[in-house]
PDB file of C-alpha atoms and ligand atoms in Angstrom:
ATOM      1  CA  MET A   1      46.766 -51.411 -61.319  1.00 61.00           C
ATOM      2  CA  SER A   2      42.868 -52.396 -61.002  1.00 83.00           C
ATOM      3  CA  GLN A   3      40.589 -49.975 -62.386  1.00 95.00           C
ATOM      4  CA  VAL A   4      38.965 -47.333 -60.324  1.00 98.00           C
ATOM      5  CA  VAL A   5      35.317 -47.751 -59.436  1.00 98.00           C
ATOM      6  CA  GLY A   6      33.412 -44.970 -58.014  1.00 98.00           C
ATOM      7  CA  ARG A   7      29.770 -44.486 -57.148  1.00 98.00           C
ATOM      8  CA  PHE A   8      26.721 -42.464 -56.619  1.00 98.00           C
ATOM      9  CA  ALA A   9      25.006 -43.496 -53.505  1.00 98.00           C
ATOM     10  CA  PRO A  10      22.023 -41.024 -53.041  1.00 97.00           C
ATOM     11  CA  SER A  11      19.236 -41.498 -50.564  1.00 96.00           C
ATOM     12  CA  PRO A  12      16.350 -40.364 -52.737  1.00 94.00           C
ATOM     13  CA  SER A  13      13.898 -38.832 -50.070  1.00 91.00           C
ATOM     14  CA  GLY A  14      13.389 -35.666 -52.305  1.00 89.00           C
ATOM     15  CA  ARG A  15      14.514 -33.976 -55.399  1.00 88.00           C
ATOM     16  CA  MET A  16      18.293 -33.453 -55.588  1.00 90.00           C
ATOM     17  CA  HIS A  17      19.701 -30.110 -54.184  1.00 89.00           C
ATOM     18  CA  LEU A  18      22.990 -28.284 -54.890  1.00 92.00           C
ATOM     19  CA  GLY A  19      24.853 -30.492 -52.084  1.00 91.00           C
ATOM     20  CA  ASN A  20      24.321 -33.522 -53.724  1.00 91.00           C
ATOM     21  CA  LEU A  21      24.796 -32.325 -57.188  1.00 95.00           C
ATOM     22  CA  LEU A  22      28.107 -31.188 -56.167  1.00 96.00           C
ATOM     23  CA  CYS A  23      28.735 -34.598 -54.592  1.00 97.00           C
ATOM     24  CA  SER A  24      27.675 -36.462 -57.639  1.00 98.00           C
ATOM     25  CA  LEU A  25      29.620 -34.259 -60.045  1.00 98.00           C
ATOM     26  CA  LEU A  26      32.842 -34.843 -57.983  1.00 98.00           C
ATOM     27  CA  ALA A  27      32.304 -38.460 -57.692  1.00 98.00           C
ATOM     28  CA  TRP A  28      31.816 -38.822 -61.210  1.00 98.00           C
ATOM     29  CA  LEU A  29      34.808 -36.674 -62.269  1.00 98.00           C
ATOM     30  CA  SER A  30      36.998 -38.358 -59.789  1.00 98.00           C
ATOM     31  CA  ALA A  31      36.151 -41.864 -61.218  1.00 98.00           C
ATOM     32  CA  ARG A  32      36.015 -40.775 -64.885  1.00 98.00           C
ATOM     33  CA  SER A  33      39.334 -38.712 -64.662  1.00 98.00           C
ATOM     34  CA  ALA A  34      40.974 -41.987 -63.615  1.00 98.00           C
ATOM     35  CA  GLY A  35      39.464 -43.948 -66.450  1.00 98.00           C
ATOM     36  CA  GLY A  36      37.055 -45.573 -63.986  1.00 98.00           C
ATOM     37  CA  ARG A  37      33.660 -46.900 -63.864  1.00 98.00           C
ATOM     38  CA  VAL A  38      30.590 -45.599 -61.766  1.00 98.00           C
ATOM     39  CA  VAL A  39      28.004 -47.553 -59.945  1.00 98.00           C
ATOM     40  CA  LEU A  40      24.702 -46.244 -59.067  1.00 98.00           C
ATOM     41  CA  ARG A  41      23.323 -47.428 -55.870  1.00 98.00           C
ATOM     42  CA  ILE A  42      19.999 -46.192 -54.321  1.00 98.00           C
ATOM     43  CA  GLU A  43      20.135 -45.920 -50.588  1.00 98.00           C
ATOM     44  CA  ASP A  44      16.645 -46.473 -49.612  1.00 97.00           C
ATOM     45  CA  LEU A  45      17.013 -48.427 -46.529  1.00 96.00           C
ATOM     46  CA  ASP A  46      14.290 -46.061 -45.167  1.00 91.00           C
ATOM     47  CA  ALA A  47      11.900 -47.281 -47.972  1.00 89.00           C
ATOM     48  CA  MET A  48       9.138 -45.374 -46.747  1.00 90.00           C
ATOM     49  CA  ARG A  49      10.868 -41.998 -46.897  1.00 91.00           C
ATOM     50  CA  CYS A  50      12.619 -42.915 -50.356  1.00 93.00           C
ATOM     51  CA  PRO A  51       9.643 -44.028 -52.723  1.00 93.00           C
ATOM     52  CA  ARG A  52      10.917 -45.490 -56.028  1.00 95.00           C
ATOM     53  CA  THR A  53       9.319 -42.509 -57.903  1.00 95.00           C
ATOM     54  CA  PHE A  54      12.022 -40.180 -56.228  1.00 95.00           C
ATOM     55  CA  ALA A  55      14.888 -42.644 -57.191  1.00 97.00           C
ATOM     56  CA  ASP A  56      13.457 -42.759 -60.941  1.00 97.00           C
ATOM     57  CA  LEU A  57      13.577 -38.894 -60.818  1.00 96.00           C
ATOM     58  CA  LEU A  58      17.037 -38.896 -59.641  1.00 96.00           C
ATOM     59  CA  GLU A  59      18.217 -41.192 -62.419  1.00 97.00           C
ATOM     60  CA  GLN A  60      16.716 -38.568 -64.883  1.00 97.00           C
ATOM     61  CA  ASP A  61      18.304 -35.630 -63.092  1.00 96.00           C
ATOM     62  CA  LEU A  62      21.858 -37.385 -63.212  1.00 98.00           C
ATOM     63  CA  SER A  63      21.262 -38.055 -66.945  1.00 98.00           C
ATOM     64  CA  TRP A  64      19.921 -34.638 -67.717  1.00 97.00           C
ATOM     65  CA  LEU A  65      23.128 -33.318 -66.152  1.00 98.00           C
ATOM     66  CA  GLY A  66      25.318 -35.460 -68.112  1.00 98.00           C
ATOM     67  CA  LEU A  67      26.566 -37.666 -65.195  1.00 98.00           C
ATOM     68  CA  ASP A  68      26.349 -41.380 -66.445  1.00 98.00           C
ATOM     69  CA  TRP A  69      26.730 -44.511 -64.889  1.00 98.00           C
ATOM     70  CA  ASP A  70      27.879 -48.114 -66.071  1.00 98.00           C
ATOM     71  CA  GLU A  71      25.644 -50.283 -63.695  1.00 98.00           C
ATOM     72  CA  GLY A  72      23.048 -49.872 -61.060  1.00 98.00           C
ATOM     73  CA  GLY A  73      19.727 -48.187 -60.540  1.00 97.00           C
ATOM     74  CA  SER A  74      17.185 -49.234 -62.803  1.00 97.00           C
ATOM     75  CA  LYS A  75      19.780 -50.350 -65.351  1.00 97.00           C
ATOM     76  CA  GLY A  76      20.910 -53.165 -63.043  1.00 98.00           C
ATOM     77  CA  GLY A  77      23.926 -55.123 -63.742  1.00 98.00           C
ATOM     78  CA  PRO A  78      26.242 -58.164 -62.187  1.00 98.00           C
ATOM     79  CA  HIS A  79      26.011 -56.664 -58.650  1.00 98.00           C
ATOM     80  CA  GLY A  80      22.491 -56.115 -58.205  1.00 97.00           C
ATOM     81  CA  PRO A  81      20.076 -55.378 -56.764  1.00 98.00           C
ATOM     82  CA  TYR A  82      21.321 -51.858 -56.519  1.00 98.00           C
ATOM     83  CA  TYR A  83      18.442 -50.799 -54.224  1.00 98.00           C
ATOM     84  CA  GLN A  84      19.357 -51.145 -50.675  1.00 98.00           C
ATOM     85  CA  SER A  85      15.597 -51.905 -49.856  1.00 97.00           C
ATOM     86  CA  GLU A  86      15.884 -55.237 -51.901  1.00 97.00           C
ATOM     87  CA  ARG A  87      19.314 -56.228 -50.188  1.00 98.00           C
ATOM     88  CA  SER A  88      18.512 -57.232 -46.525  1.00 98.00           C
ATOM     89  CA  GLU A  89      19.292 -60.849 -47.131  1.00 98.00           C
ATOM     90  CA  ILE A  90      22.792 -59.837 -48.209  1.00 98.00           C
ATOM     91  CA  TYR A  91      23.124 -57.741 -45.254  1.00 98.00           C
ATOM     92  CA  ASN A  92      21.869 -60.722 -43.108  1.00 98.00           C
ATOM     93  CA  LEU A  93      24.431 -63.032 -43.980  1.00 98.00           C
ATOM     94  CA  TYR A  94      27.432 -60.456 -43.023  1.00 98.00           C
ATOM     95  CA  TYR A  95      25.374 -59.513 -39.949  1.00 98.00           C
ATOM     96  CA  GLN A  96      25.097 -62.977 -38.881  1.00 98.00           C
ATOM     97  CA  ARG A  97      28.843 -63.524 -39.111  1.00 98.00           C
ATOM     98  CA  LEU A  98      29.328 -60.691 -36.429  1.00 98.00           C
ATOM     99  CA  VAL A  99      26.627 -62.221 -34.497  1.00 98.00           C
ATOM    100  CA  GLU A 100      28.486 -65.595 -34.512  1.00 98.00           C
ATOM    101  CA  ARG A 101      31.355 -64.106 -33.144  1.00 98.00           C
ATOM    102  CA  GLY A 102      29.394 -62.773 -30.151  1.00 98.00           C
ATOM    103  CA  LEU A 103      29.865 -59.240 -31.262  1.00 98.00           C
ATOM    104  CA  VAL A 104      26.421 -58.090 -31.386  1.00 98.00           C
ATOM    105  CA  TYR A 105      24.209 -57.363 -28.411  1.00 98.00           C
ATOM    106  CA  PRO A 106      20.608 -55.939 -27.803  1.00 98.00           C
ATOM    107  CA  CYS A 107      20.202 -52.429 -26.755  1.00 98.00           C
ATOM    108  CA  PHE A 108      16.839 -51.509 -25.163  1.00 98.00           C
ATOM    109  CA  CYS A 109      17.728 -47.631 -24.737  1.00 95.00           C
ATOM    110  CA  SER A 110      15.222 -45.245 -26.369  1.00 91.00           C
ATOM    111  CA  ARG A 111      16.476 -42.239 -28.330  1.00 86.00           C
ATOM    112  CA  GLY A 112      15.179 -39.916 -25.414  1.00 85.00           C
ATOM    113  CA  GLN A 113      17.130 -42.053 -22.962  1.00 86.00           C
ATOM    114  CA  LEU A 114      20.334 -41.752 -24.865  1.00 86.00           C
ATOM    115  CA  HIS A 115      20.026 -37.959 -25.307  1.00 82.00           C
ATOM    116  CA  ALA A 116      18.839 -37.304 -21.975  1.00 75.00           C
ATOM    117  CA  ALA A 117      21.812 -38.969 -20.463  1.00 63.00           C
ATOM    118  CA  SER A 118      24.558 -36.766 -19.504  1.00 64.00           C
ATOM    119  CA  ALA A 119      26.705 -38.700 -22.085  1.00 68.00           C
ATOM    120  CA  PRO A 120      28.801 -36.690 -24.359  1.00 75.00           C
ATOM    121  CA  HIS A 121      27.898 -35.690 -27.739  1.00 76.00           C
ATOM    122  CA  ARG A 122      30.100 -35.976 -30.794  1.00 75.00           C
ATOM    123  CA  SER A 123      30.653 -33.088 -33.204  1.00 69.00           C
ATOM    124  CA  ASP A 124      28.101 -34.355 -35.425  1.00 70.00           C
ATOM    125  CA  GLY A 125      25.458 -34.322 -32.789  1.00 73.00           C
ATOM    126  CA  GLN A 126      25.339 -37.865 -31.979  1.00 79.00           C
ATOM    127  CA  VAL A 127      25.480 -39.110 -28.542  1.00 86.00           C
ATOM    128  CA  VAL A 128      28.689 -41.213 -27.800  1.00 92.00           C
ATOM    129  CA  TYR A 129      26.760 -44.450 -26.631  1.00 94.00           C
ATOM    130  CA  PRO A 130      27.672 -45.023 -22.779  1.00 92.00           C
ATOM    131  CA  GLY A 131      27.461 -48.853 -23.024  1.00 95.00           C
ATOM    132  CA  THR A 132      24.183 -48.841 -20.973  1.00 94.00           C
ATOM    133  CA  CYS A 133      23.173 -52.385 -22.201  1.00 97.00           C
ATOM    134  CA  ARG A 134      26.453 -53.710 -23.008  1.00 97.00           C
ATOM    135  CA  ASN A 135      26.539 -56.310 -19.961  1.00 97.00           C
ATOM    136  CA  LEU A 136      22.890 -57.039 -19.438  1.00 97.00           C
ATOM    137  CA  THR A 137      22.139 -60.625 -18.206  1.00 97.00           C
ATOM    138  CA  ALA A 138      19.984 -62.929 -20.141  1.00 97.00           C
ATOM    139  CA  ARG A 139      17.469 -62.377 -17.589  1.00 97.00           C
ATOM    140  CA  GLN A 140      17.524 -58.682 -17.975  1.00 97.00           C
ATOM    141  CA  VAL A 141      17.304 -58.897 -21.542  1.00 97.00           C
ATOM    142  CA  ALA A 142      14.375 -61.107 -21.329  1.00 97.00           C
ATOM    143  CA  GLU A 143      12.546 -58.840 -19.107  1.00 97.00           C
ATOM    144  CA  ALA A 144      13.305 -55.745 -21.334  1.00 96.00           C
ATOM    145  CA  ALA A 145      12.253 -57.469 -24.324  1.00 96.00           C
ATOM    146  CA  LYS A 146       8.845 -57.742 -22.963  1.00 96.00           C
ATOM    147  CA  ARG A 147       8.700 -53.816 -23.028  1.00 94.00           C
ATOM    148  CA  ARG A 148      10.088 -52.996 -26.365  1.00 95.00           C
ATOM    149  CA  PRO A 149      11.910 -54.579 -29.405  1.00 97.00           C
ATOM    150  CA  PRO A 150      15.836 -53.981 -29.161  1.00 98.00           C
ATOM    151  CA  ALA A 151      18.266 -52.304 -31.337  1.00 98.00           C
ATOM    152  CA  TRP A 152      21.413 -54.445 -32.114  1.00 98.00           C
ATOM    153  CA  ARG A 153      24.653 -52.915 -31.447  1.00 98.00           C
ATOM    154  CA  LEU A 154      28.331 -53.822 -32.211  1.00 98.00           C
ATOM    155  CA  ARG A 155      30.347 -54.537 -29.306  1.00 98.00           C
ATOM    156  CA  LEU A 156      33.696 -52.618 -29.774  1.00 98.00           C
ATOM    157  CA  PRO A 157      36.927 -53.556 -28.081  1.00 98.00           C
ATOM    158  CA  GLU A 158      37.834 -51.723 -24.964  1.00 95.00           C
ATOM    159  CA  ASP A 159      40.538 -49.576 -26.769  1.00 95.00           C
ATOM    160  CA  LEU A 160      40.542 -49.214 -30.588  1.00 97.00           C
ATOM    161  CA  THR A 161      42.174 -46.426 -32.357  1.00 97.00           C
ATOM    162  CA  LEU A 162      41.439 -46.121 -36.179  1.00 97.00           C
ATOM    163  CA  SER A 163      43.530 -43.898 -38.568  1.00 97.00           C
ATOM    164  CA  PHE A 164      43.373 -43.348 -42.286  1.00 98.00           C
ATOM    165  CA  THR A 165      44.332 -40.827 -44.717  1.00 98.00           C
ATOM    166  CA  ASP A 166      41.426 -39.309 -46.570  1.00 98.00           C
ATOM    167  CA  GLY A 167      42.082 -38.612 -50.201  1.00 98.00           C
ATOM    168  CA  HIS A 168      41.009 -35.037 -49.594  1.00 98.00           C
ATOM    169  CA  MET A 169      40.957 -34.136 -46.060  1.00 98.00           C
ATOM    170  CA  GLY A 170      44.060 -35.683 -45.064  1.00 98.00           C
ATOM    171  CA  PRO A 171      44.882 -37.823 -41.720  1.00 98.00           C
ATOM    172  CA  VAL A 172      41.872 -38.702 -39.568  1.00 97.00           C
ATOM    173  CA  THR A 173      42.205 -40.630 -36.320  1.00 96.00           C
ATOM    174  CA  GLU A 174      39.440 -41.642 -34.100  1.00 95.00           C
ATOM    175  CA  ASN A 175      39.432 -43.802 -30.839  1.00 96.00           C
ATOM    176  CA  LEU A 176      36.226 -45.365 -31.709  1.00 96.00           C
ATOM    177  CA  PRO A 177      34.999 -46.647 -28.082  1.00 95.00           C
ATOM    178  CA  ALA A 178      35.750 -43.092 -26.570  1.00 93.00           C
ATOM    179  CA  ASP A 179      34.499 -40.865 -29.561  1.00 93.00           C
ATOM    180  CA  CYS A 180      31.672 -42.916 -30.794  1.00 94.00           C
ATOM    181  CA  GLY A 181      30.856 -46.153 -28.386  1.00 96.00           C
ATOM    182  CA  ASP A 182      29.358 -49.181 -29.623  1.00 97.00           C
ATOM    183  CA  PHE A 183      26.984 -48.486 -32.538  1.00 97.00           C
ATOM    184  CA  VAL A 184      23.825 -49.898 -34.016  1.00 97.00           C
ATOM    185  CA  LEU A 185      24.066 -52.294 -36.877  1.00 98.00           C
ATOM    186  CA  ARG A 186      20.393 -53.333 -36.977  1.00 98.00           C
ATOM    187  CA  ARG A 187      17.634 -51.038 -35.802  1.00 97.00           C
ATOM    188  CA  ALA A 188      14.620 -52.091 -33.644  1.00 96.00           C
ATOM    189  CA  ASP A 189      12.348 -52.228 -36.726  1.00 95.00           C
ATOM    190  CA  GLY A 190      14.712 -54.877 -38.160  1.00 96.00           C
ATOM    191  CA  VAL A 191      16.149 -52.455 -40.825  1.00 97.00           C
ATOM    192  CA  PHE A 192      20.024 -52.827 -41.099  1.00 98.00           C
ATOM    193  CA  ALA A 193      21.785 -49.782 -40.236  1.00 98.00           C
ATOM    194  CA  TYR A 194      23.528 -47.427 -42.851  1.00 98.00           C
ATOM    195  CA  GLN A 195      26.954 -48.406 -41.456  1.00 98.00           C
ATOM    196  CA  LEU A 196      26.612 -52.006 -42.140  1.00 98.00           C
ATOM    197  CA  ALA A 197      24.820 -51.537 -45.509  1.00 98.00           C
ATOM    198  CA  VAL A 198      27.350 -49.298 -47.025  1.00 98.00           C
ATOM    199  CA  VAL A 199      30.254 -51.459 -46.080  1.00 99.00           C
ATOM    200  CA  VAL A 200      28.786 -54.599 -47.421  1.00 99.00           C
ATOM    201  CA  ASP A 201      27.658 -52.846 -50.535  1.00 98.00           C
ATOM    202  CA  ASP A 202      30.674 -50.902 -51.515  1.00 98.00           C
ATOM    203  CA  ALA A 203      32.590 -54.034 -50.882  1.00 98.00           C
ATOM    204  CA  LEU A 204      30.370 -56.263 -53.024  1.00 98.00           C
ATOM    205  CA  MET A 205      29.923 -53.927 -55.818  1.00 98.00           C
ATOM    206  CA  GLY A 206      33.660 -53.610 -56.273  1.00 98.00           C
ATOM    207  CA  VAL A 207      33.690 -49.846 -55.308  1.00 98.00           C
ATOM    208  CA  THR A 208      37.321 -48.854 -54.849  1.00 98.00           C
ATOM    209  CA  GLN A 209      36.895 -45.061 -54.408  1.00 98.00           C
ATOM    210  CA  VAL A 210      34.128 -43.334 -52.072  1.00 98.00           C
ATOM    211  CA  VAL A 211      33.321 -39.616 -52.620  1.00 98.00           C
ATOM    212  CA  ARG A 212      30.793 -38.148 -50.495  1.00 98.00           C
ATOM    213  CA  GLY A 213      29.784 -35.286 -48.220  1.00 96.00           C
ATOM    214  CA  GLY A 214      32.060 -34.171 -45.291  1.00 95.00           C
ATOM    215  CA  ASP A 215      29.278 -34.912 -43.106  1.00 92.00           C
ATOM    216  CA  LEU A 216      30.146 -38.680 -43.255  1.00 95.00           C
ATOM    217  CA  LEU A 217      33.789 -38.234 -42.469  1.00 96.00           C
ATOM    218  CA  SER A 218      32.992 -39.125 -39.004  1.00 94.00           C
ATOM    219  CA  SER A 219      31.177 -42.352 -40.067  1.00 96.00           C
ATOM    220  CA  THR A 220      34.574 -43.659 -41.821  1.00 98.00           C
ATOM    221  CA  PRO A 221      36.431 -45.134 -39.029  1.00 98.00           C
ATOM    222  CA  ARG A 222      33.252 -47.059 -37.968  1.00 98.00           C
ATOM    223  CA  GLN A 223      33.088 -48.413 -41.588  1.00 98.00           C
ATOM    224  CA  LEU A 224      36.859 -49.153 -41.648  1.00 98.00           C
ATOM    225  CA  TRP A 225      36.366 -51.296 -38.487  1.00 98.00           C
ATOM    226  CA  LEU A 226      33.554 -53.257 -40.146  1.00 98.00           C
ATOM    227  CA  TYR A 227      35.624 -53.639 -43.114  1.00 98.00           C
ATOM    228  CA  GLN A 228      38.288 -55.433 -40.843  1.00 98.00           C
ATOM    229  CA  LEU A 229      36.010 -57.386 -38.789  1.00 98.00           C
ATOM    230  CA  LEU A 230      34.169 -58.683 -41.957  1.00 98.00           C
ATOM    231  CA  ASP A 231      37.562 -59.261 -43.853  1.00 98.00           C
ATOM    232  CA  LEU A 232      36.414 -57.123 -46.903  1.00 98.00           C
ATOM    233  CA  PRO A 233      38.329 -54.906 -48.923  1.00 98.00           C
ATOM    234  CA  ALA A 234      38.154 -51.189 -47.998  1.00 98.00           C
ATOM    235  CA  PRO A 235      37.856 -48.400 -50.807  1.00 98.00           C
ATOM    236  CA  THR A 236      39.892 -44.950 -50.552  1.00 98.00           C
ATOM    237  CA  PHE A 237      37.826 -42.117 -49.290  1.00 98.00           C
ATOM    238  CA  CYS A 238      37.590 -38.630 -50.470  1.00 98.00           C
ATOM    239  CA  HIS A 239      35.157 -36.286 -48.514  1.00 98.00           C
ATOM    240  CA  LEU A 240      33.916 -32.972 -49.857  1.00 97.00           C
ATOM    241  CA  PRO A 241      33.793 -29.679 -47.878  1.00 96.00           C
ATOM    242  CA  LEU A 242      30.066 -28.626 -47.172  1.00 92.00           C
ATOM    243  CA  LEU A 243      28.382 -26.494 -49.542  1.00 92.00           C
ATOM    244  CA  LEU A 244      26.937 -23.356 -47.638  1.00 92.00           C
ATOM    245  CA  ALA A 245      24.403 -20.907 -48.661  1.00 87.00           C
ATOM    246  CA  PRO A 246      25.863 -17.248 -49.239  1.00 87.00           C
ATOM    247  CA  ASP A 247      24.644 -16.501 -45.672  1.00 87.00           C
ATOM    248  CA  GLY A 248      26.766 -19.345 -44.498  1.00 88.00           C
ATOM    249  CA  ARG A 249      23.741 -21.643 -43.371  1.00 86.00           C
ATOM    250  CA  ARG A 250      24.017 -25.180 -44.394  1.00 79.00           C
ATOM    251  CA  LEU A 251      22.228 -25.950 -47.723  1.00 76.00           C
ATOM    252  CA  SER A 252      19.400 -28.724 -47.315  1.00 62.00           C
ATOM    253  CA  LYS A 253      16.554 -29.922 -48.992  1.00 56.00           C
ATOM    254  CA  ARG A 254      14.576 -27.477 -47.423  1.00 60.00           C
ATOM    255  CA  ASP A 255      16.252 -24.873 -49.419  1.00 59.00           C
ATOM    256  CA  GLY A 256      13.316 -25.475 -52.123  1.00 58.00           C
ATOM    257  CA  ASP A 257      14.733 -22.843 -54.413  1.00 67.00           C
ATOM    258  CA  GLN A 258      18.021 -24.925 -54.942  1.00 82.00           C
ATOM    259  CA  SER A 259      16.319 -28.175 -55.505  1.00 87.00           C
ATOM    260  CA  LEU A 260      16.895 -29.490 -59.028  1.00 90.00           C
ATOM    261  CA  GLU A 261      13.127 -28.980 -59.847  1.00 90.00           C
ATOM    262  CA  ASN A 262      13.511 -25.196 -59.485  1.00 91.00           C
ATOM    263  CA  LEU A 263      16.992 -25.135 -60.910  1.00 93.00           C
ATOM    264  CA  GLN A 264      15.832 -26.731 -64.109  1.00 94.00           C
ATOM    265  CA  ALA A 265      13.236 -24.193 -64.715  1.00 93.00           C
ATOM    266  CA  ARG A 266      16.012 -21.416 -64.676  1.00 94.00           C
ATOM    267  CA  PHE A 267      18.976 -23.120 -65.990  1.00 97.00           C
ATOM    268  CA  THR A 268      20.462 -25.515 -68.573  1.00 98.00           C
ATOM    269  CA  PRO A 269      22.573 -28.375 -67.414  1.00 98.00           C
ATOM    270  CA  GLU A 270      25.830 -26.655 -68.584  1.00 98.00           C
ATOM    271  CA  GLN A 271      24.859 -23.381 -66.653  1.00 98.00           C
ATOM    272  CA  ILE A 272      24.263 -25.529 -63.480  1.00 97.00           C
ATOM    273  CA  ILE A 273      27.477 -27.542 -63.919  1.00 98.00           C
ATOM    274  CA  GLY A 274      29.310 -24.432 -64.933  1.00 98.00           C
ATOM    275  CA  LYS A 275      28.180 -22.613 -61.747  1.00 97.00           C
ATOM    276  CA  LEU A 276      29.049 -25.652 -59.464  1.00 97.00           C
ATOM    277  CA  ALA A 277      32.485 -26.246 -60.891  1.00 98.00           C
ATOM    278  CA  TYR A 278      33.296 -22.350 -60.276  1.00 98.00           C
ATOM    279  CA  ALA A 279      32.042 -22.590 -56.613  1.00 97.00           C
ATOM    280  CA  ALA A 280      34.187 -26.118 -56.282  1.00 97.00           C
ATOM    281  CA  GLY A 281      37.393 -24.250 -57.770  1.00 98.00           C
ATOM    282  CA  LEU A 282      37.510 -26.378 -60.791  1.00 98.00           C
ATOM    283  CA  ARG A 283      36.966 -23.391 -63.173  1.00 98.00           C
ATOM    284  CA  SER A 284      37.690 -19.773 -62.849  1.00 97.00           C
ATOM    285  CA  THR A 285      34.784 -18.601 -64.275  1.00 97.00           C
ATOM    286  CA  PRO A 286      31.080 -19.590 -63.803  1.00 98.00           C
ATOM    287  CA  ASP A 287      30.587 -19.901 -67.631  1.00 98.00           C
ATOM    288  CA  PRO A 288      28.409 -22.921 -68.923  1.00 98.00           C
ATOM    289  CA  VAL A 289      30.342 -26.092 -69.349  1.00 98.00           C
ATOM    290  CA  ARG A 290      29.451 -29.811 -69.865  1.00 98.00           C
ATOM    291  CA  ALA A 291      30.456 -32.117 -67.099  1.00 98.00           C
ATOM    292  CA  ALA A 292      32.500 -34.221 -69.971  1.00 98.00           C
ATOM    293  CA  ASP A 293      34.428 -31.248 -70.562  1.00 98.00           C
ATOM    294  CA  LEU A 294      35.839 -31.059 -66.979  1.00 98.00           C
ATOM    295  CA  VAL A 295      37.154 -34.629 -66.899  1.00 98.00           C
ATOM    296  CA  ALA A 296      40.507 -33.863 -68.603  1.00 98.00           C
ATOM    297  CA  ASP A 297      41.603 -31.035 -66.024  1.00 96.00           C
ATOM    298  CA  PHE A 298      39.976 -32.576 -62.828  1.00 98.00           C
ATOM    299  CA  SER A 299      42.267 -32.697 -59.891  1.00 98.00           C
ATOM    300  CA  TRP A 300      41.269 -32.835 -56.141  1.00 98.00           C
ATOM    301  CA  ASP A 301      44.086 -30.173 -55.572  1.00 98.00           C
ATOM    302  CA  LYS A 302      41.712 -27.624 -56.884  1.00 98.00           C
ATOM    303  CA  VAL A 303      38.925 -28.221 -54.605  1.00 98.00           C
ATOM    304  CA  PRO A 304      38.918 -26.444 -51.369  1.00 97.00           C
ATOM    305  CA  ARG A 305      39.098 -28.359 -48.092  1.00 97.00           C
ATOM    306  CA  GLN A 306      37.143 -25.812 -45.892  1.00 96.00           C
ATOM    307  CA  ASP A 307      33.606 -25.269 -46.162  1.00 95.00           C
ATOM    308  CA  ILE A 308      32.283 -23.682 -49.672  1.00 95.00           C
ATOM    309  CA  CYS A 309      30.124 -20.672 -49.276  1.00 94.00           C
ATOM    310  CA  LEU A 310      28.048 -20.223 -52.570  1.00 93.00           C
ATOM    311  CA  PRO A 311      28.862 -16.639 -53.817  1.00 92.00           C
ATOM    312  CA  ASP A 312      25.815 -14.494 -53.590  1.00 89.00           C
ATOM    313  CA  GLY A 313      23.683 -14.390 -56.733  1.00 90.00           C
ATOM    314  CA  LEU A 314      25.410 -17.391 -58.374  1.00 93.00           C
ATOM    315  CA  PHE A 315      22.132 -19.407 -58.292  1.00 90.00           C
TER     316      PHE A 315
HETATM  317  N1  LIG B   1      23.184 -41.951 -48.895  1.00 67.80           N
HETATM  318  C1  LIG B   1      24.010 -41.003 -48.278  1.00 67.80           C
HETATM  319  C2  LIG B   1      23.435 -39.814 -48.705  1.00 67.80           C
HETATM  320  O1  LIG B   1      22.643 -39.668 -49.639  1.00 67.80           O
HETATM  321  C3  LIG B   1      25.431 -41.373 -48.695  1.00 67.80           C
HETATM  322  C4  LIG B   1      26.151 -42.285 -47.966  1.00 67.80           C
HETATM  323  C5  LIG B   1      27.449 -42.481 -48.450  1.00 67.80           C
HETATM  324  O2  LIG B   1      27.828 -41.970 -49.587  1.00 67.80           O
HETATM  325  O3  LIG B   1      28.364 -43.467 -48.088  1.00 67.80           O
HETATM  326  O4  LIG B   1      23.607 -38.836 -47.909  1.00 67.80           O
END
């Protein structure tokens, strides 16, 4: 069997918080417990929101926690560059393949128009694209282009059901045209969309196992369709449950007290890892432990599938 390759794929728009700490820990354990390698890819497509200083801090934070990686980030390696902001020429090669096949069209809808339309919303709050600009004539396109630059969408087949088995969450089925609609590959400002970038990157970086937050489960069918269209090898996926605050709210970077900056002032890496491992079902007590000491016993079976509510007072 070929070697497992896992990855960290953070978007460093701030310091790490407990949600992405848990994600990094599980991605690392999942790869290392299978004797695998780990790649660090900095997902800074939104370069303005993700300055390099945050990416550098993120590397320090991962290292401080004892989560190492074999290639990527400032360390570099054979599949670089590892910063998405430096990979647009690579994305463009794959994007052009789709353009050449007539699968990409311009969309002039503003975000406001899409949300105002009576279009159904997905469970993740996104709008199902109603196909407004799907069949514009060349003349309509020329007219609309005078007013605003378009985003570029992927034309889906009329009917397309995609199914896969998530390594942690189990079977998932989505009818892409009905549940999502034609999705954006390139934004109006020219930046390639996450959906395209993540597929190209995971494939070219040899990633075989994607471990990430459950909020991205609903993106996976879109990505699987791109793997098929681009004839790239798809990895396996394991999506984590969401980590919630003790009161059941979703944790986010806004929870300042849960940012690594504040956690570092109060705890050692072993204390943080021990508490997270306890919350995630990997240990029966929240005692301090090194990440490396969790490798031998790691199993996805121990990790809950439903949202994890942090016990009150744990952090
Ligand atoms: N960059 C994304 C994040 O930090 C993760 C994307 C992925 O794992 O596919 O939430």
